[in-house]
């Protein structure tokens, strides 16, 4: 800590919360909710609702401590060179070394909490999905695998994290691999593309830090082109009359703009993230309205 002063417990708590990136606390619950809605088996009893709430809670702050906090610990050197990162940035913080041990301990506690919750409340496939999610959350940033420095695999692993989070919600309500919805796989694909686009944004800092990513390996324009290609694939498969179809159609043009003019890459990355959040909210609103109408009709 600057000046050699030991941080107070309040300083440590604030640093831990910042490292978990509070805006990201919604990502896991949103993906879980998407999976539950796709299962077409919404919790209705108090027991099922309680179980869902506990599972959703474990995928918010605890999961973000693992995914984002561990990333900030092992990316400290490159974050110092990254203009997108600061101690107050919404796109990621610089976690001072004095807090690294705190974050590691919190991440281990979060791991035990998440796996314990799904061992007690989840089906076998749900627990295995949670185990895979936690494993990727750690190994994306931490050794020995540190997948974020394995070009191409870095983006694929991000897509798998999205897929597993939604699969947890899907299987928790009786779904299985055999009947998993196509849109879940397509969402994982385009999210892998968003990661590739983000890597293109960070290419200068990563090159200075000597880190290998999909962008440092293939180049910024190629990474942006991969993002556009993933969205184009989803456009070709998905029904464009659906909300998700509109999302991937818009996402294609946003990511393609960066491939055409690489100077737009940072802005394109920001826009596609906001586009994803907005369209997710619209999708939830539409599905929620349908579910409510069915419940009212039954009553």
PDB file of C-alpha atoms in Angstrom:
ATOM      1  CA  UNK A   1       0.000   0.000   0.000  1.00  0.00           C
ATOM      2  CA  UNK A   2       1.321   3.510  -0.794  1.00  0.00           C
ATOM      3  CA  UNK A   3       3.395   4.911   2.079  1.00  0.00           C
ATOM      4  CA  UNK A   4       3.905   1.484   3.639  1.00  0.00           C
ATOM      5  CA  UNK A   5       0.751   1.779   5.781  1.00  0.00           C
ATOM      6  CA  UNK A   6      -1.095  -1.485   6.435  1.00  0.00           C
ATOM      7  CA  UNK A   7      -4.648  -1.383   5.036  1.00  0.00           C
ATOM      8  CA  UNK A   8      -7.564  -1.426   7.442  1.00  0.00           C
ATOM      9  CA  UNK A   9     -10.238  -4.116   7.266  1.00  0.00           C
ATOM     10  CA  UNK A  10     -12.458  -1.559   5.540  1.00  0.00           C
ATOM     11  CA  UNK A  11      -9.747  -1.017   2.906  1.00  0.00           C
ATOM     12  CA  UNK A  12      -9.484  -4.762   2.412  1.00  0.00           C
ATOM     13  CA  UNK A  13     -13.238  -5.176   2.065  1.00  0.00           C
ATOM     14  CA  UNK A  14     -13.499  -2.331  -0.445  1.00  0.00           C
ATOM     15  CA  UNK A  15     -10.584  -3.756  -2.468  1.00  0.00           C
ATOM     16  CA  UNK A  16     -12.231  -7.200  -2.494  1.00  0.00           C
ATOM     17  CA  UNK A  17     -15.561  -5.784  -3.647  1.00  0.00           C
ATOM     18  CA  UNK A  18     -13.878  -3.726  -6.368  1.00  0.00           C
ATOM     19  CA  UNK A  19     -11.966  -6.781  -7.568  1.00  0.00           C
ATOM     20  CA  UNK A  20     -15.248  -8.686  -7.852  1.00  0.00           C
ATOM     21  CA  UNK A  21     -16.576  -5.933 -10.196  1.00  0.00           C
ATOM     22  CA  UNK A  22     -20.098  -5.359  -8.822  1.00  0.00           C
ATOM     23  CA  UNK A  23     -21.645  -4.760 -12.291  1.00  0.00           C
ATOM     24  CA  UNK A  24     -20.598  -8.344 -13.082  1.00  0.00           C
ATOM     25  CA  UNK A  25     -22.550  -9.782 -10.140  1.00  0.00           C
ATOM     26  CA  UNK A  26     -25.575  -9.961 -12.424  1.00  0.00           C
ATOM     27  CA  UNK A  27     -23.913 -12.030 -15.177  1.00  0.00           C
ATOM     28  CA  UNK A  28     -24.128 -15.433 -13.473  1.00  0.00           C
ATOM     29  CA  UNK A  29     -27.724 -14.953 -12.259  1.00  0.00           C
ATOM     30  CA  UNK A  30     -28.817 -13.733 -15.719  1.00  0.00           C
ATOM     31  CA  UNK A  31     -27.305 -16.796 -17.418  1.00  0.00           C
ATOM     32  CA  UNK A  32     -28.809 -19.067 -14.751  1.00  0.00           C
ATOM     33  CA  UNK A  33     -32.194 -17.453 -15.357  1.00  0.00           C
ATOM     34  CA  UNK A  34     -31.885 -17.958 -19.107  1.00  0.00           C
ATOM     35  CA  UNK A  35     -31.229 -21.641 -18.483  1.00  0.00           C
ATOM     36  CA  UNK A  36     -34.211 -21.973 -16.149  1.00  0.00           C
ATOM     37  CA  UNK A  37     -36.546 -20.300 -18.653  1.00  0.00           C
ATOM     38  CA  UNK A  38     -35.295 -22.581 -21.430  1.00  0.00           C
ATOM     39  CA  UNK A  39     -36.117 -25.581 -19.244  1.00  0.00           C
ATOM     40  CA  UNK A  40     -39.796 -24.535 -19.312  1.00  0.00           C
ATOM     41  CA  UNK A  41     -40.011 -25.667 -15.703  1.00  0.00           C
ATOM     42  CA  UNK A  42     -40.162 -22.541 -13.548  1.00  0.00           C
ATOM     43  CA  UNK A  43     -39.859 -23.047  -9.751  1.00  0.00           C
ATOM     44  CA  UNK A  44     -43.255 -22.699  -8.074  1.00  0.00           C
ATOM     45  CA  UNK A  45     -43.019 -24.313  -4.621  1.00  0.00           C
ATOM     46  CA  UNK A  46     -41.344 -22.555  -1.711  1.00  0.00           C
ATOM     47  CA  UNK A  47     -38.716 -25.291  -1.568  1.00  0.00           C
ATOM     48  CA  UNK A  48     -37.832 -24.950  -5.244  1.00  0.00           C
ATOM     49  CA  UNK A  49     -37.810 -21.149  -5.020  1.00  0.00           C
ATOM     50  CA  UNK A  50     -35.496 -21.235  -1.995  1.00  0.00           C
ATOM     51  CA  UNK A  51     -33.146 -23.632  -3.767  1.00  0.00           C
ATOM     52  CA  UNK A  52     -33.076 -21.397  -6.855  1.00  0.00           C
ATOM     53  CA  UNK A  53     -32.378 -18.262  -4.791  1.00  0.00           C
ATOM     54  CA  UNK A  54     -29.472 -19.958  -2.993  1.00  0.00           C
ATOM     55  CA  UNK A  55     -28.004 -21.193  -6.280  1.00  0.00           C
ATOM     56  CA  UNK A  56     -28.415 -17.793  -7.934  1.00  0.00           C
ATOM     57  CA  UNK A  57     -26.727 -16.108  -4.972  1.00  0.00           C
ATOM     58  CA  UNK A  58     -23.700 -18.385  -5.298  1.00  0.00           C
ATOM     59  CA  UNK A  59     -23.293 -17.337  -8.935  1.00  0.00           C
ATOM     60  CA  UNK A  60     -23.189 -13.627  -8.117  1.00  0.00           C
ATOM     61  CA  UNK A  61     -20.540 -12.229  -5.753  1.00  0.00           C
ATOM     62  CA  UNK A  62     -18.825 -15.571  -4.943  1.00  0.00           C
ATOM     63  CA  UNK A  63     -18.363 -16.499  -8.605  1.00  0.00           C
ATOM     64  CA  UNK A  64     -17.176 -12.989  -9.491  1.00  0.00           C
ATOM     65  CA  UNK A  65     -14.506 -13.119  -6.780  1.00  0.00           C
ATOM     66  CA  UNK A  66     -13.126 -16.186  -8.549  1.00  0.00           C
ATOM     67  CA  UNK A  67     -13.499 -15.041 -12.155  1.00  0.00           C
ATOM     68  CA  UNK A  68     -12.582 -11.359 -11.807  1.00  0.00           C
ATOM     69  CA  UNK A  69     -10.627 -11.278  -8.556  1.00  0.00           C
ATOM     70  CA  UNK A  70      -8.182 -14.029  -9.513  1.00  0.00           C
ATOM     71  CA  UNK A  71      -7.810 -12.375 -12.917  1.00  0.00           C
ATOM     72  CA  UNK A  72      -6.774  -9.110 -11.225  1.00  0.00           C
ATOM     73  CA  UNK A  73      -4.248 -10.948  -9.047  1.00  0.00           C
ATOM     74  CA  UNK A  74      -2.445 -12.651 -11.927  1.00  0.00           C
ATOM     75  CA  UNK A  75      -2.828  -9.759 -14.398  1.00  0.00           C
ATOM     76  CA  UNK A  76      -1.325  -7.114 -12.119  1.00  0.00           C
ATOM     77  CA  UNK A  77       1.758  -6.470 -14.269  1.00  0.00           C
ATOM     78  CA  UNK A  78      -0.179  -6.128 -17.526  1.00  0.00           C
ATOM     79  CA  UNK A  79      -2.945  -4.097 -15.882  1.00  0.00           C
ATOM     80  CA  UNK A  80      -0.373  -1.443 -14.962  1.00  0.00           C
ATOM     81  CA  UNK A  81       0.197  -0.962 -18.699  1.00  0.00           C
ATOM     82  CA  UNK A  82      -3.466  -1.095 -19.705  1.00  0.00           C
ATOM     83  CA  UNK A  83      -5.169   2.322 -20.192  1.00  0.00           C
ATOM     84  CA  UNK A  84      -8.563   0.661 -19.679  1.00  0.00           C
ATOM     85  CA  UNK A  85      -7.623  -0.362 -16.148  1.00  0.00           C
ATOM     86  CA  UNK A  86      -7.392   1.903 -13.128  1.00  0.00           C
ATOM     87  CA  UNK A  87      -8.271   1.671  -9.444  1.00  0.00           C
ATOM     88  CA  UNK A  88     -11.713   3.132 -10.221  1.00  0.00           C
ATOM     89  CA  UNK A  89     -12.442   1.865 -13.762  1.00  0.00           C
ATOM     90  CA  UNK A  90     -15.691   0.110 -14.642  1.00  0.00           C
ATOM     91  CA  UNK A  91     -13.719  -2.038 -17.124  1.00  0.00           C
ATOM     92  CA  UNK A  92     -11.489  -3.533 -14.467  1.00  0.00           C
ATOM     93  CA  UNK A  93      -9.329  -2.361 -11.600  1.00  0.00           C
ATOM     94  CA  UNK A  94      -5.659  -2.474 -10.715  1.00  0.00           C
ATOM     95  CA  UNK A  95      -5.475  -4.643  -7.606  1.00  0.00           C
ATOM     96  CA  UNK A  96      -2.528  -3.608  -5.462  1.00  0.00           C
ATOM     97  CA  UNK A  97      -0.290  -6.526  -4.327  1.00  0.00           C
ATOM     98  CA  UNK A  98      -1.095  -5.934  -0.656  1.00  0.00           C
ATOM     99  CA  UNK A  99      -4.608  -7.233  -1.373  1.00  0.00           C
ATOM    100  CA  UNK A 100      -3.669 -10.277  -3.464  1.00  0.00           C
ATOM    101  CA  UNK A 101      -3.642 -12.723  -0.551  1.00  0.00           C
ATOM    102  CA  UNK A 102      -7.054 -11.488   0.614  1.00  0.00           C
ATOM    103  CA  UNK A 103      -8.531 -12.095  -2.832  1.00  0.00           C
ATOM    104  CA  UNK A 104      -6.990 -15.554  -3.102  1.00  0.00           C
ATOM    105  CA  UNK A 105      -8.409 -16.557   0.285  1.00  0.00           C
ATOM    106  CA  UNK A 106     -11.827 -15.171  -0.629  1.00  0.00           C
ATOM    107  CA  UNK A 107     -11.699 -17.060  -3.927  1.00  0.00           C
ATOM    108  CA  UNK A 108     -10.960 -20.354  -2.158  1.00  0.00           C
ATOM    109  CA  UNK A 109     -13.808 -19.681   0.285  1.00  0.00           C
ATOM    110  CA  UNK A 110     -16.095 -18.882  -2.650  1.00  0.00           C
ATOM    111  CA  UNK A 111     -15.074 -22.117  -4.351  1.00  0.00           C
ATOM    112  CA  UNK A 112     -16.007 -24.134  -1.275  1.00  0.00           C
ATOM    113  CA  UNK A 113     -19.292 -22.242  -0.946  1.00  0.00           C
ATOM    114  CA  UNK A 114     -20.346 -22.718  -4.583  1.00  0.00           C
ATOM    115  CA  UNK A 115     -19.455 -26.403  -4.741  1.00  0.00           C
ATOM    116  CA  UNK A 116     -21.008 -27.045  -1.336  1.00  0.00           C
ATOM    117  CA  UNK A 117     -24.280 -25.391  -2.368  1.00  0.00           C
ATOM    118  CA  UNK A 118     -24.562 -27.370  -5.598  1.00  0.00           C
ATOM    119  CA  UNK A 119     -23.520 -30.611  -3.916  1.00  0.00           C
ATOM    120  CA  UNK A 120     -26.401 -30.170  -1.477  1.00  0.00           C
ATOM    121  CA  UNK A 121     -29.047 -28.642  -3.763  1.00  0.00           C
ATOM    122  CA  UNK A 122     -28.152 -29.617  -7.322  1.00  0.00           C
ATOM    123  CA  UNK A 123     -28.703 -32.613  -9.547  1.00  0.00           C
ATOM    124  CA  UNK A 124     -25.644 -34.578 -10.715  1.00  0.00           C
ATOM    125  CA  UNK A 125     -25.390 -32.756 -14.055  1.00  0.00           C
ATOM    126  CA  UNK A 126     -25.880 -29.424 -12.287  1.00  0.00           C
ATOM    127  CA  UNK A 127     -23.055 -30.126  -9.856  1.00  0.00           C
ATOM    128  CA  UNK A 128     -20.735 -31.213 -12.664  1.00  0.00           C
ATOM    129  CA  UNK A 129     -21.544 -28.006 -14.568  1.00  0.00           C
ATOM    130  CA  UNK A 130     -20.804 -25.955 -11.424  1.00  0.00           C
ATOM    131  CA  UNK A 131     -17.533 -27.853 -10.957  1.00  0.00           C
ATOM    132  CA  UNK A 132     -16.556 -27.104 -14.560  1.00  0.00           C
ATOM    133  CA  UNK A 133     -17.526 -23.451 -14.152  1.00  0.00           C
ATOM    134  CA  UNK A 134     -15.398 -22.997 -11.035  1.00  0.00           C
ATOM    135  CA  UNK A 135     -12.487 -24.852 -12.639  1.00  0.00           C
ATOM    136  CA  UNK A 136     -12.545 -22.581 -15.698  1.00  0.00           C
ATOM    137  CA  UNK A 137     -13.019 -19.524 -13.501  1.00  0.00           C
ATOM    138  CA  UNK A 138      -9.718 -20.328 -11.775  1.00  0.00           C
ATOM    139  CA  UNK A 139      -7.721 -21.735 -14.667  1.00  0.00           C
ATOM    140  CA  UNK A 140      -8.594 -18.935 -17.073  1.00  0.00           C
ATOM    141  CA  UNK A 141      -6.222 -16.661 -15.118  1.00  0.00           C
ATOM    142  CA  UNK A 142      -4.259 -18.801 -12.677  1.00  0.00           C
ATOM    143  CA  UNK A 143      -1.471 -21.328 -13.261  1.00  0.00           C
ATOM    144  CA  UNK A 144      -0.855 -24.059 -14.160  1.00  0.00           C
ATOM    145  CA  UNK A 145      -3.104 -23.769 -17.215  1.00  0.00           C
ATOM    146  CA  UNK A 146      -3.679 -19.987 -17.362  1.00  0.00           C
ATOM    147  CA  UNK A 147      -5.953 -20.406 -20.381  1.00  0.00           C
ATOM    148  CA  UNK A 148      -6.039 -16.690 -21.113  1.00  0.00           C
ATOM    149  CA  UNK A 149      -2.481 -17.004 -22.424  1.00  0.00           C
ATOM    150  CA  UNK A 150      -3.303 -19.892 -24.769  1.00  0.00           C
ATOM    151  CA  UNK A 151      -4.328 -18.162 -28.012  1.00  0.00           C
ATOM    152  CA  UNK A 152      -7.782 -19.100 -29.339  1.00  0.00           C
ATOM    153  CA  UNK A 153      -8.395 -21.307 -26.282  1.00  0.00           C
ATOM    154  CA  UNK A 154      -8.641 -18.059 -24.296  1.00  0.00           C
ATOM    155  CA  UNK A 155     -11.776 -17.052 -26.213  1.00  0.00           C
ATOM    156  CA  UNK A 156     -13.210 -20.571 -26.321  1.00  0.00           C
ATOM    157  CA  UNK A 157     -12.871 -20.916 -22.542  1.00  0.00           C
ATOM    158  CA  UNK A 158     -14.859 -17.704 -22.090  1.00  0.00           C
ATOM    159  CA  UNK A 159     -17.619 -19.118 -24.256  1.00  0.00           C
ATOM    160  CA  UNK A 160     -17.606 -22.301 -22.178  1.00  0.00           C
ATOM    161  CA  UNK A 161     -17.968 -20.277 -18.968  1.00  0.00           C
ATOM    162  CA  UNK A 162     -21.126 -18.682 -20.412  1.00  0.00           C
ATOM    163  CA  UNK A 163     -22.436 -22.064 -21.570  1.00  0.00           C
ATOM    164  CA  UNK A 164     -21.864 -23.735 -18.196  1.00  0.00           C
ATOM    165  CA  UNK A 165     -23.522 -20.904 -16.247  1.00  0.00           C
ATOM    166  CA  UNK A 166     -26.691 -21.173 -18.331  1.00  0.00           C
ATOM    167  CA  UNK A 167     -26.499 -24.986 -18.276  1.00  0.00           C
ATOM    168  CA  UNK A 168     -26.551 -24.878 -14.464  1.00  0.00           C
ATOM    169  CA  UNK A 169     -29.929 -23.141 -14.553  1.00  0.00           C
ATOM    170  CA  UNK A 170     -31.197 -25.453 -17.283  1.00  0.00           C
ATOM    171  CA  UNK A 171     -30.245 -28.695 -15.538  1.00  0.00           C
ATOM    172  CA  UNK A 172     -31.365 -27.461 -12.122  1.00  0.00           C
ATOM    173  CA  UNK A 173     -34.932 -27.646 -13.447  1.00  0.00           C
ATOM    174  CA  UNK A 174     -34.651 -31.084 -15.019  1.00  0.00           C
ATOM    175  CA  UNK A 175     -32.916 -30.368 -18.329  1.00  0.00           C
ATOM    176  CA  UNK A 176     -29.990 -32.386 -19.649  1.00  0.00           C
ATOM    177  CA  UNK A 177     -27.288 -32.296 -22.291  1.00  0.00           C
ATOM    178  CA  UNK A 178     -29.544 -34.278 -24.614  1.00  0.00           C
ATOM    179  CA  UNK A 179     -32.194 -31.569 -24.815  1.00  0.00           C
ATOM    180  CA  UNK A 180     -30.128 -28.414 -24.270  1.00  0.00           C
ATOM    181  CA  UNK A 181     -31.391 -25.538 -26.466  1.00  0.00           C
ATOM    182  CA  UNK A 182     -29.489 -24.492 -29.582  1.00  0.00           C
ATOM    183  CA  UNK A 183     -29.535 -20.855 -28.521  1.00  0.00           C
ATOM    184  CA  UNK A 184     -27.410 -21.696 -25.464  1.00  0.00           C
ATOM    185  CA  UNK A 185     -24.590 -22.940 -27.681  1.00  0.00           C
ATOM    186  CA  UNK A 186     -24.950 -19.946 -29.997  1.00  0.00           C
ATOM    187  CA  UNK A 187     -24.770 -17.567 -27.033  1.00  0.00           C
ATOM    188  CA  UNK A 188     -21.540 -19.270 -25.943  1.00  0.00           C
ATOM    189  CA  UNK A 189     -20.193 -18.850 -29.487  1.00  0.00           C
ATOM    190  CA  UNK A 190     -20.903 -15.125 -29.728  1.00  0.00           C
ATOM    191  CA  UNK A 191     -19.583 -14.531 -26.206  1.00  0.00           C
ATOM    192  CA  UNK A 192     -16.334 -16.179 -27.302  1.00  0.00           C
ATOM    193  CA  UNK A 193     -16.378 -13.608 -30.093  1.00  0.00           C
ATOM    194  CA  UNK A 194     -16.894 -10.755 -27.639  1.00  0.00           C
ATOM    195  CA  UNK A 195     -13.845 -11.995 -25.730  1.00  0.00           C
ATOM    196  CA  UNK A 196     -11.782 -11.989 -28.942  1.00  0.00           C
ATOM    197  CA  UNK A 197     -12.897  -8.405 -29.557  1.00  0.00           C
ATOM    198  CA  UNK A 198     -11.885  -7.446 -26.020  1.00  0.00           C
ATOM    199  CA  UNK A 199      -8.479  -9.045 -26.578  1.00  0.00           C
ATOM    200  CA  UNK A 200      -8.053  -6.823 -29.636  1.00  0.00           C
ATOM    201  CA  UNK A 201      -8.708  -3.808 -27.417  1.00  0.00           C
ATOM    202  CA  UNK A 202      -5.982  -4.912 -24.959  1.00  0.00           C
ATOM    203  CA  UNK A 203      -3.411  -5.908 -27.573  1.00  0.00           C
ATOM    204  CA  UNK A 204      -0.900  -3.094 -26.892  1.00  0.00           C
ATOM    205  CA  UNK A 205      -0.829  -3.647 -23.130  1.00  0.00           C
ATOM    206  CA  UNK A 206      -0.609  -7.417 -23.577  1.00  0.00           C
ATOM    207  CA  UNK A 207       2.263  -7.091 -26.057  1.00  0.00           C
ATOM    208  CA  UNK A 208       4.166  -4.832 -23.654  1.00  0.00           C
ATOM    209  CA  UNK A 209       3.606  -7.307 -20.830  1.00  0.00           C
ATOM    210  CA  UNK A 210       4.674 -10.224 -23.019  1.00  0.00           C
ATOM    211  CA  UNK A 211       1.307 -11.983 -22.733  1.00  0.00           C
ATOM    212  CA  UNK A 212       0.014 -14.298 -25.443  1.00  0.00           C
ATOM    213  CA  UNK A 213      -3.647 -13.884 -26.371  1.00  0.00           C
ATOM    214  CA  UNK A 214      -5.742 -14.520 -29.439  1.00  0.00           C
ATOM    215  CA  UNK A 215      -5.077 -10.907 -30.457  1.00  0.00           C
ATOM    216  CA  UNK A 216      -1.300 -10.897 -29.910  1.00  0.00           C
ATOM    217  CA  UNK A 217      -1.131 -14.208 -31.800  1.00  0.00           C
ATOM    218  CA  UNK A 218      -3.420 -13.406 -34.747  1.00  0.00           C
ATOM    219  CA  UNK A 219      -3.530  -9.619 -34.704  1.00  0.00           C
ATOM    220  CA  UNK A 220      -6.201  -7.117 -33.668  1.00  0.00           C
ATOM    221  CA  UNK A 221      -8.051  -7.069 -36.986  1.00  0.00           C
ATOM    222  CA  UNK A 222      -8.119 -10.861 -37.225  1.00  0.00           C
ATOM    223  CA  UNK A 223      -9.527 -11.081 -33.693  1.00  0.00           C
ATOM    224  CA  UNK A 224     -12.233  -8.555 -34.527  1.00  0.00           C
ATOM    225  CA  UNK A 225     -12.974 -10.510 -37.703  1.00  0.00           C
ATOM    226  CA  UNK A 226     -13.346 -13.714 -35.675  1.00  0.00           C
ATOM    227  CA  UNK A 227     -15.859 -11.941 -33.436  1.00  0.00           C
ATOM    228  CA  UNK A 228     -17.836 -10.840 -36.495  1.00  0.00           C
ATOM    229  CA  UNK A 229     -17.614 -14.354 -37.983  1.00  0.00           C
ATOM    230  CA  UNK A 230     -19.003 -15.917 -34.789  1.00  0.00           C
ATOM    231  CA  UNK A 231     -21.937 -13.510 -34.847  1.00  0.00           C
ATOM    232  CA  UNK A 232     -22.417 -14.178 -38.569  1.00  0.00           C
ATOM    233  CA  UNK A 233     -22.592 -17.908 -37.825  1.00  0.00           C
ATOM    234  CA  UNK A 234     -25.303 -17.285 -35.257  1.00  0.00           C
ATOM    235  CA  UNK A 235     -27.163 -15.064 -37.738  1.00  0.00           C
ATOM    236  CA  UNK A 236     -27.116 -17.891 -40.294  1.00  0.00           C
ATOM    237  CA  UNK A 237     -28.529 -20.407 -37.803  1.00  0.00           C
ATOM    238  CA  UNK A 238     -30.920 -18.423 -35.604  1.00  0.00           C
ATOM    239  CA  UNK A 239     -34.398 -17.253 -36.591  1.00  0.00           C
ATOM    240  CA  UNK A 240     -33.968 -13.495 -37.028  1.00  0.00           C
ATOM    241  CA  UNK A 241     -37.591 -12.900 -36.015  1.00  0.00           C
ATOM    242  CA  UNK A 242     -36.772 -13.835 -32.425  1.00  0.00           C
ATOM    243  CA  UNK A 243     -35.306 -11.473 -29.837  1.00  0.00           C
ATOM    244  CA  UNK A 244     -32.101 -13.491 -29.838  1.00  0.00           C
ATOM    245  CA  UNK A 245     -32.071 -13.306 -33.644  1.00  0.00           C
ATOM    246  CA  UNK A 246     -32.288  -9.516 -33.486  1.00  0.00           C
ATOM    247  CA  UNK A 247     -29.472  -9.537 -30.928  1.00  0.00           C
ATOM    248  CA  UNK A 248     -27.042 -11.567 -33.040  1.00  0.00           C
ATOM    249  CA  UNK A 249     -27.955  -9.576 -36.156  1.00  0.00           C
ATOM    250  CA  UNK A 250     -27.122  -6.313 -34.404  1.00  0.00           C
ATOM    251  CA  UNK A 251     -24.039  -7.847 -32.811  1.00  0.00           C
ATOM    252  CA  UNK A 252     -22.720  -8.816 -36.223  1.00  0.00           C
ATOM    253  CA  UNK A 253     -22.778  -5.234 -37.492  1.00  0.00           C
ATOM    254  CA  UNK A 254     -21.241  -3.911 -34.267  1.00  0.00           C
ATOM    255  CA  UNK A 255     -18.317  -6.344 -34.348  1.00  0.00           C
ATOM    256  CA  UNK A 256     -17.916  -6.092 -38.126  1.00  0.00           C
ATOM    257  CA  UNK A 257     -17.392  -2.343 -37.780  1.00  0.00           C
ATOM    258  CA  UNK A 258     -14.229  -3.041 -35.775  1.00  0.00           C
ATOM    259  CA  UNK A 259     -13.017  -5.529 -38.373  1.00  0.00           C
ATOM    260  CA  UNK A 260     -13.505  -2.899 -41.089  1.00  0.00           C
ATOM    261  CA  UNK A 261     -11.889  -0.087 -39.108  1.00  0.00           C
ATOM    262  CA  UNK A 262      -9.700  -1.326 -36.275  1.00  0.00           C
ATOM    263  CA  UNK A 263      -9.631   2.187 -34.773  1.00  0.00           C
ATOM    264  CA  UNK A 264     -13.223   1.568 -33.701  1.00  0.00           C
ATOM    265  CA  UNK A 265     -12.377  -1.590 -31.764  1.00  0.00           C
ATOM    266  CA  UNK A 266     -12.667  -0.130 -28.254  1.00  0.00           C
ATOM    267  CA  UNK A 267     -15.932   1.633 -29.000  1.00  0.00           C
ATOM    268  CA  UNK A 268     -17.294  -1.478 -30.736  1.00  0.00           C
ATOM    269  CA  UNK A 269     -16.409  -3.577 -27.711  1.00  0.00           C
ATOM    270  CA  UNK A 270     -18.220  -1.190 -25.372  1.00  0.00           C
ATOM    271  CA  UNK A 271     -21.282  -1.023 -27.627  1.00  0.00           C
ATOM    272  CA  UNK A 272     -21.588  -4.796 -28.047  1.00  0.00           C
ATOM    273  CA  UNK A 273     -21.412  -5.276 -24.262  1.00  0.00           C
ATOM    274  CA  UNK A 274     -24.178  -2.710 -23.697  1.00  0.00           C
ATOM    275  CA  UNK A 275     -26.142  -4.222 -26.597  1.00  0.00           C
ATOM    276  CA  UNK A 276     -25.893  -7.629 -24.937  1.00  0.00           C
ATOM    277  CA  UNK A 277     -27.156  -6.329 -21.587  1.00  0.00           C
ATOM    278  CA  UNK A 278     -30.055  -4.376 -23.139  1.00  0.00           C
ATOM    279  CA  UNK A 279     -31.208  -7.275 -25.315  1.00  0.00           C
ATOM    280  CA  UNK A 280     -30.944  -9.684 -22.377  1.00  0.00           C
ATOM    281  CA  UNK A 281     -33.270  -7.423 -20.385  1.00  0.00           C
ATOM    282  CA  UNK A 282     -35.718  -7.266 -23.284  1.00  0.00           C
ATOM    283  CA  UNK A 283     -35.618 -11.071 -23.623  1.00  0.00           C
ATOM    284  CA  UNK A 284     -36.232 -11.531 -19.905  1.00  0.00           C
ATOM    285  CA  UNK A 285     -39.129  -9.078 -20.012  1.00  0.00           C
ATOM    286  CA  UNK A 286     -40.777 -10.894 -22.916  1.00  0.00           C
ATOM    287  CA  UNK A 287     -40.283 -14.352 -21.400  1.00  0.00           C
ATOM    288  CA  UNK A 288     -41.451 -13.132 -17.998  1.00  0.00           C
ATOM    289  CA  UNK A 289     -44.632 -11.773 -19.544  1.00  0.00           C
ATOM    290  CA  UNK A 290     -45.286 -15.130 -21.238  1.00  0.00           C
ATOM    291  CA  UNK A 291     -44.695 -17.063 -18.028  1.00  0.00           C
ATOM    292  CA  UNK A 292     -46.955 -14.759 -16.027  1.00  0.00           C
ATOM    293  CA  UNK A 293     -49.702 -15.109 -18.639  1.00  0.00           C
ATOM    294  CA  UNK A 294     -49.512 -18.915 -18.426  1.00  0.00           C
ATOM    295  CA  UNK A 295     -49.665 -18.866 -14.627  1.00  0.00           C
ATOM    296  CA  UNK A 296     -52.661 -16.517 -14.682  1.00  0.00           C
ATOM    297  CA  UNK A 297     -54.394 -18.725 -17.239  1.00  0.00           C
ATOM    298  CA  UNK A 298     -53.922 -21.827 -15.075  1.00  0.00           C
ATOM    299  CA  UNK A 299     -55.306 -20.020 -12.037  1.00  0.00           C
TER     300      UNK A 299
END
